[in-house]
Structures are given as structure tokens and as C-alpha cells.
CSV table of C-alpha atoms and ligand atoms in Angstrom, one decimal:
chain,number,residue,atom,x,y,z
A,886,MET,CA,44.9,-163.7,31.8
A,887,LYS,CA,44.1,-160.6,33.8
A,888,SER,CA,41.7,-161.0,36.7
A,889,LEU,CA,38.0,-160.0,36.5
A,890,ILE,CA,38.7,-157.0,38.7
A,891,GLN,CA,41.2,-155.8,36.2
A,892,LEU,CA,39.1,-156.5,33.1
A,893,LEU,CA,35.9,-154.8,34.5
A,894,SER,CA,35.7,-151.3,35.7
A,895,LYS,CA,32.9,-149.5,37.4
A,896,PHE,CA,32.6,-145.8,36.9
A,897,ASP,CA,30.3,-143.2,38.2
A,898,PRO,CA,29.6,-140.2,35.9
A,899,ALA,CA,28.1,-138.3,38.9
A,900,THR,CA,31.3,-138.4,41.0
A,901,GLY,CA,33.8,-138.7,38.1
A,902,GLN,CA,35.4,-141.7,39.9
A,903,ILE,CA,36.4,-145.1,38.6
A,904,ALA,CA,36.4,-147.7,41.4
A,905,GLY,CA,40.0,-148.3,42.4
A,906,ALA,CA,41.5,-145.8,40.0
A,907,ALA,CA,43.7,-142.9,40.8
A,908,ALA,CA,42.3,-139.4,40.0
A,909,THR,CA,44.0,-136.1,39.2
A,910,SER,CA,42.3,-132.9,40.3
A,911,ARG,CA,42.9,-129.6,38.6
A,912,TYR,CA,42.0,-126.5,40.6
A,913,LEU,CA,41.7,-123.0,39.2
A,914,SER,CA,45.3,-122.2,40.5
A,915,ASP,CA,46.6,-125.0,38.2
A,916,LEU,CA,45.3,-123.3,35.1
A,917,GLY,CA,47.1,-120.0,35.1
A,918,SER,CA,48.2,-120.1,31.5
A,919,CYS,CA,44.9,-121.3,30.0
A,920,PHE,CA,42.5,-118.4,30.3
A,921,LEU,CA,42.5,-115.3,28.1
A,922,ASP,CA,41.4,-112.7,30.6
A,923,THR,CA,44.2,-112.6,33.2
A,924,ALA,CA,42.4,-109.9,35.3
A,925,ALA,CA,39.3,-112.1,35.5
A,926,TYR,CA,41.5,-115.1,36.4
A,927,GLN,CA,43.2,-113.2,39.2
A,928,SER,CA,40.0,-111.9,40.6
A,929,ALA,CA,38.4,-115.4,40.4
A,930,LEU,CA,41.4,-116.8,42.3
A,931,GLN,CA,41.1,-114.2,45.0
A,932,ALA,CA,37.5,-115.3,45.6
A,933,GLY,CA,38.7,-119.0,46.0
A,934,ASN,CA,40.3,-121.9,44.3
A,935,PRO,CA,37.6,-124.1,43.1
A,936,LEU,CA,37.9,-127.5,41.5
A,937,VAL,CA,37.7,-127.1,37.7
A,938,TYR,CA,38.0,-130.7,36.6
A,939,SER,CA,39.1,-134.2,37.6
A,940,VAL,CA,40.3,-137.2,35.6
A,941,ALA,CA,40.3,-140.7,36.9
A,942,SER,CA,42.6,-142.9,34.9
A,943,VAL,CA,43.0,-146.6,34.3
A,944,ALA,CA,46.4,-147.7,33.0
A,945,LEU,CA,46.5,-151.5,33.0
A,946,GLY,CA,49.3,-152.4,30.5
A,947,SER,CA,52.1,-150.6,28.7
A,948,GLY,CA,52.5,-152.7,25.6
A,949,ASP,CA,52.1,-151.4,22.1
A,950,GLY,CA,48.6,-152.7,21.8
A,951,ASP,CA,47.3,-151.8,25.2
A,952,LEU,CA,44.7,-149.1,25.9
A,953,HIS,CA,44.4,-146.7,28.7
A,954,TYR,CA,41.3,-144.7,29.5
A,955,GLY,CA,40.1,-141.9,31.7
A,956,LEU,CA,36.9,-140.5,33.1
A,957,GLY,CA,36.8,-136.7,33.0
A,958,LYS,CA,34.5,-134.4,34.9
A,959,ILE,CA,34.6,-130.7,34.2
A,960,MET,CA,32.6,-128.5,36.5
A,961,PRO,CA,30.3,-125.7,35.0
A,962,GLY,CA,31.8,-122.3,35.4
A,963,ARG,CA,33.6,-119.4,33.7
A,964,VAL,CA,36.6,-117.1,34.1
A,965,GLY,CA,35.4,-113.8,32.6
A,966,SER,CA,33.5,-115.0,29.6
A,967,GLU,CA,35.6,-118.1,29.0
A,968,TYR,CA,34.2,-121.5,30.0
A,969,TYR,CA,35.9,-123.9,32.4
A,970,MET,CA,38.1,-126.2,30.3
A,971,THR,CA,41.0,-128.7,30.5
A,972,LYS,CA,44.6,-127.6,30.1
A,973,GLY,CA,44.7,-129.4,26.7
A,974,HIS,CA,47.6,-131.4,25.3
A,975,PHE,CA,49.1,-133.2,22.3
A,976,HIS,CA,50.0,-136.8,22.8
A,977,ALA,CA,53.7,-137.2,23.4
A,978,TRP,CA,53.5,-140.0,20.8
A,979,ARG,CA,52.0,-137.8,18.2
A,980,GLU,CA,50.5,-140.6,16.1
A,981,ALA,CA,48.2,-141.6,19.0
A,982,ALA,CA,44.5,-140.9,18.3
A,983,GLU,CA,41.9,-140.9,21.0
A,984,LEU,CA,38.2,-141.6,21.2
A,985,TYR,CA,36.0,-139.4,23.5
A,986,ILE,CA,32.6,-140.7,24.6
A,987,GLY,CA,30.2,-138.1,26.0
A,988,LEU,CA,28.3,-139.3,29.2
A,989,ALA,CA,26.6,-136.2,30.7
A,990,GLY,CA,26.4,-132.5,30.3
A,991,GLU,CA,27.1,-130.3,27.3
A,992,GLY,CA,30.6,-129.9,26.1
A,993,VAL,CA,32.8,-129.0,23.2
A,994,MET,CA,36.1,-130.2,22.0
A,995,LEU,CA,38.6,-127.8,20.6
A,996,LEU,CA,40.9,-129.5,18.2
A,997,GLU,CA,44.0,-128.0,16.7
A,998,GLU,CA,46.1,-129.8,14.1
A,999,GLU,CA,49.8,-129.3,14.8
A,1000,VAL,CA,51.3,-128.7,11.4
A,1001,SER,CA,48.6,-126.8,9.6
A,1002,GLY,CA,47.2,-125.1,12.8
A,1003,SER,CA,43.7,-125.8,11.5
A,1004,THR,CA,41.0,-125.8,14.2
A,1005,GLN,CA,37.7,-127.6,14.6
A,1006,VAL,CA,35.1,-127.3,17.3
A,1007,VAL,CA,33.1,-130.5,17.8
A,1008,PRO,CA,30.2,-131.0,20.2
A,1009,LEU,CA,30.7,-133.5,23.0
A,1010,ARG,CA,27.3,-134.7,24.4
A,1011,PRO,CA,25.8,-137.9,25.9
A,1012,CYS,CA,25.8,-140.8,23.4
A,1013,GLN,CA,28.1,-139.0,21.0
A,1014,THR,CA,31.7,-139.8,20.3
A,1015,VAL,CA,34.5,-137.5,19.1
A,1016,TYR,CA,37.4,-139.0,17.3
A,1017,VAL,CA,40.6,-137.0,18.0
A,1018,PRO,CA,43.2,-137.9,15.3
A,1019,GLY,CA,46.9,-138.0,16.0
A,1020,HIS,CA,49.0,-134.9,15.8
A,1021,THR,CA,46.1,-132.9,17.2
A,1022,ALA,CA,46.0,-130.8,20.4
A,1023,HIS,CA,42.7,-131.3,22.2
A,1024,ARG,CA,41.0,-129.3,24.9
A,1025,THR,CA,37.6,-130.1,26.4
A,1026,ILE,CA,35.3,-127.3,27.4
A,1027,ASN,CA,32.1,-127.3,29.5
A,1028,VAL,CA,29.6,-125.0,27.8
A,1029,GLY,CA,26.7,-126.1,29.9
A,1030,SER,CA,25.3,-125.4,33.4
A,1031,VAL,CA,25.9,-128.9,34.9
A,1032,PRO,CA,29.1,-131.0,35.1
A,1033,LEU,CA,30.4,-132.4,31.8
A,1034,THR,CA,31.5,-136.1,32.0
A,1035,TYR,CA,33.2,-138.2,29.4
A,1036,LEU,CA,35.4,-141.1,28.8
A,1037,GLY,CA,38.6,-140.8,26.7
A,1038,VAL,CA,40.2,-144.0,25.4
A,1039,TYR,CA,43.8,-143.8,24.0
A,1040,PRO,CA,46.8,-146.0,23.3
A,1041,ALA,CA,48.8,-146.9,26.4
A,1042,LYS,CA,51.9,-145.2,24.9
A,1043,ALA,CA,50.2,-142.0,23.9
A,1044,GLY,CA,51.5,-139.9,26.9
A,1045,HIS,CA,50.8,-136.3,27.4
A,1046,ASP,CA,52.7,-133.3,26.0
A,1047,TYR,CA,51.4,-130.2,27.8
A,1048,GLY,CA,54.5,-128.1,27.1
A,1049,ALA,CA,53.6,-126.9,23.6
A,1050,ILE,CA,50.1,-125.7,24.7
A,1051,ALA,CA,51.5,-124.1,27.9
A,1052,ARG,CA,53.9,-122.1,25.7
A,1053,ARG,CA,51.5,-120.8,23.0
A,1054,ASN,CA,48.0,-121.9,24.0
A,1055,PHE,CA,45.3,-122.8,21.4
A,1056,SER,CA,45.0,-120.3,18.6
A,1057,LYS,CA,41.2,-120.0,19.2
A,1058,VAL,CA,39.1,-119.3,22.2
A,1059,LEU,CA,35.5,-120.1,22.9
A,1060,ILE,CA,33.7,-117.2,24.5
A,1061,ASP,CA,30.2,-117.0,26.0
A,1062,ARG,CA,28.4,-114.2,24.2
A,1063,ASN,CA,24.8,-113.7,25.5
A,1064,GLY,CA,24.6,-117.4,26.5
A,1065,GLN,CA,26.0,-118.8,23.2
A,1066,PRO,CA,29.5,-120.1,22.7
A,1067,VAL,CA,31.3,-118.1,20.0
A,1068,LEU,CA,34.7,-119.1,18.6
A,1069,LEU,CA,37.2,-116.3,18.2
A,1070,ASP,CA,40.9,-116.0,17.2
A,1071,ARG,CA,42.9,-115.5,20.4
A,1072,SER,CA,44.4,-112.3,19.0
A,1073,ALA,CA,41.0,-110.8,18.1
A,1074,ALA,CA,39.5,-111.9,21.5
A,1075,VAL,CA,42.4,-110.1,23.3
A,1076,ARG,CA,41.3,-106.9,21.6
A,1077,SER,CA,37.6,-107.3,22.0
B,1360,S6P,C1,44.1,-138.2,27.8
B,1360,S6P,C2,42.8,-137.7,27.6
B,1360,S6P,C3,42.0,-137.2,28.7
B,1360,S6P,C4,42.6,-135.9,29.3
B,1360,S6P,C5,41.5,-135.2,30.2
B,1360,S6P,C6,42.1,-133.9,30.9
B,1360,S6P,O1,44.8,-138.5,26.6
B,1360,S6P,O2,42.8,-136.7,26.5
B,1360,S6P,O3,41.8,-138.2,29.7
B,1360,S6P,O4,43.7,-136.2,30.1
B,1360,S6P,O5,40.5,-134.7,29.4
B,1360,S6P,O6,42.7,-133.1,30.0
B,1360,S6P,P1,44.2,-132.6,30.2
B,1360,S6P,O7,44.5,-131.8,29.0
B,1360,S6P,O8,44.3,-131.9,31.5
B,1360,S6P,O9,45.0,-133.9,30.2
B,1361,ZN,ZN1,44.5,-137.0,25.0
């Protein structure tokens, strides 16, 4: 049996930390291939290199039936008219689904199915869950004015595949138009 300290975790949505868990921080300079407006990205970087998001992860076991989970915290902000967001990934083990649980703030999940390329935008808010099926790239976006925090629970063997998204990015972008998030085709957004 695992010890109580392993079975129980204490997390703080305000700080984005889980007691005793390692955290990964992503700064603006880590997200070069994510944003549509490269000029806005370069000028934002010249002004500084802010923290865009952090993820504290708990990875207790590695067996087929084990679960890992993470606490994500995405800061409010924009690059040009695009909101701060995560890099986004497929799971390396494509069958792996994931459950997101909204804790604070106002977010959106951008889902893109690998084979069909079909896209869905699903709100991520406190006391709401978003089920991310397998074979689906997922990116989390803060469309609000306060930090967005959430838990993501996934099979231990899910892994992360960032490569496919780094090469071609998501086919859709979520743009702030007059204070409202609007979904556009990436190709159309480039021209607009
Ligand atoms: C892991 C899960 C989340 C993300 C986190 C950051 O499967 O989906 O914990 O790792 O939202 O996103 P990303 O794309 O930088 O890993
Ligand atoms: Zn994931």
C-alpha cells in the first residue's frame, strides 16, 4: 500500500502548486511556434519574457492502470489578439483520453481530432469537466482576465507528443475580437 502522503495531495489553485510535486514553467520565449502573429510575438518578447503557464504534475506509478495528473495555471494575457495558451499536444499513446476539471477562471479547450482534423471548442470553467478523447490534440486557452486553473487526469502511459503540433500547429485559432473569442481558420486569420 502506498503511504498516506502518496495517496493524498494538496493543491492550491491560487499558486498552481501541488505540495511536493515538480512544476514546469513555460515562458513566452518557450512558445515561439504557437502564436499566429509573429511580429506581435517578437515585440512582446522585446518587452519581457513573462510566465505564460505552469503545470505541477503528480506521477505516482507507471503501470497500465495507473493515473497521473497535473494542475495547470495559465496567466491572463495576449500576443496580438491571440490569448495566452498552452503549447498543446497529442498523447504519445494515442488511445489515452484525459479528463480536465475547471477550478478557476474562464478558459476554452481547443480539440482537434488527428485523422479527420475536425475541431471543437469547449468551455473550461469552474465545476465543469471536459473529456478529451484519445487521438485528439488539445490546447488550453485563457480567455478571461484572471488566471485559469484546472486539473488534468490521464493514464500514466499517455505521454506527450508535442512534435506534430510544433510542426503544423492547430488548424484553428481563437482570436479576441472586441472582447469576444472568435474561432477562425488559421489560414484565414493570417490574411485578416
Ligand atoms: C497532460 C495534460 C496537461 C498539460 C498542460 C500543459 O496530458 O494535458 O497537464 O500538460 O495543460 O499543456 P502542454 O500542452 O504544454 O503539455
Ligand atoms: Zn494531455
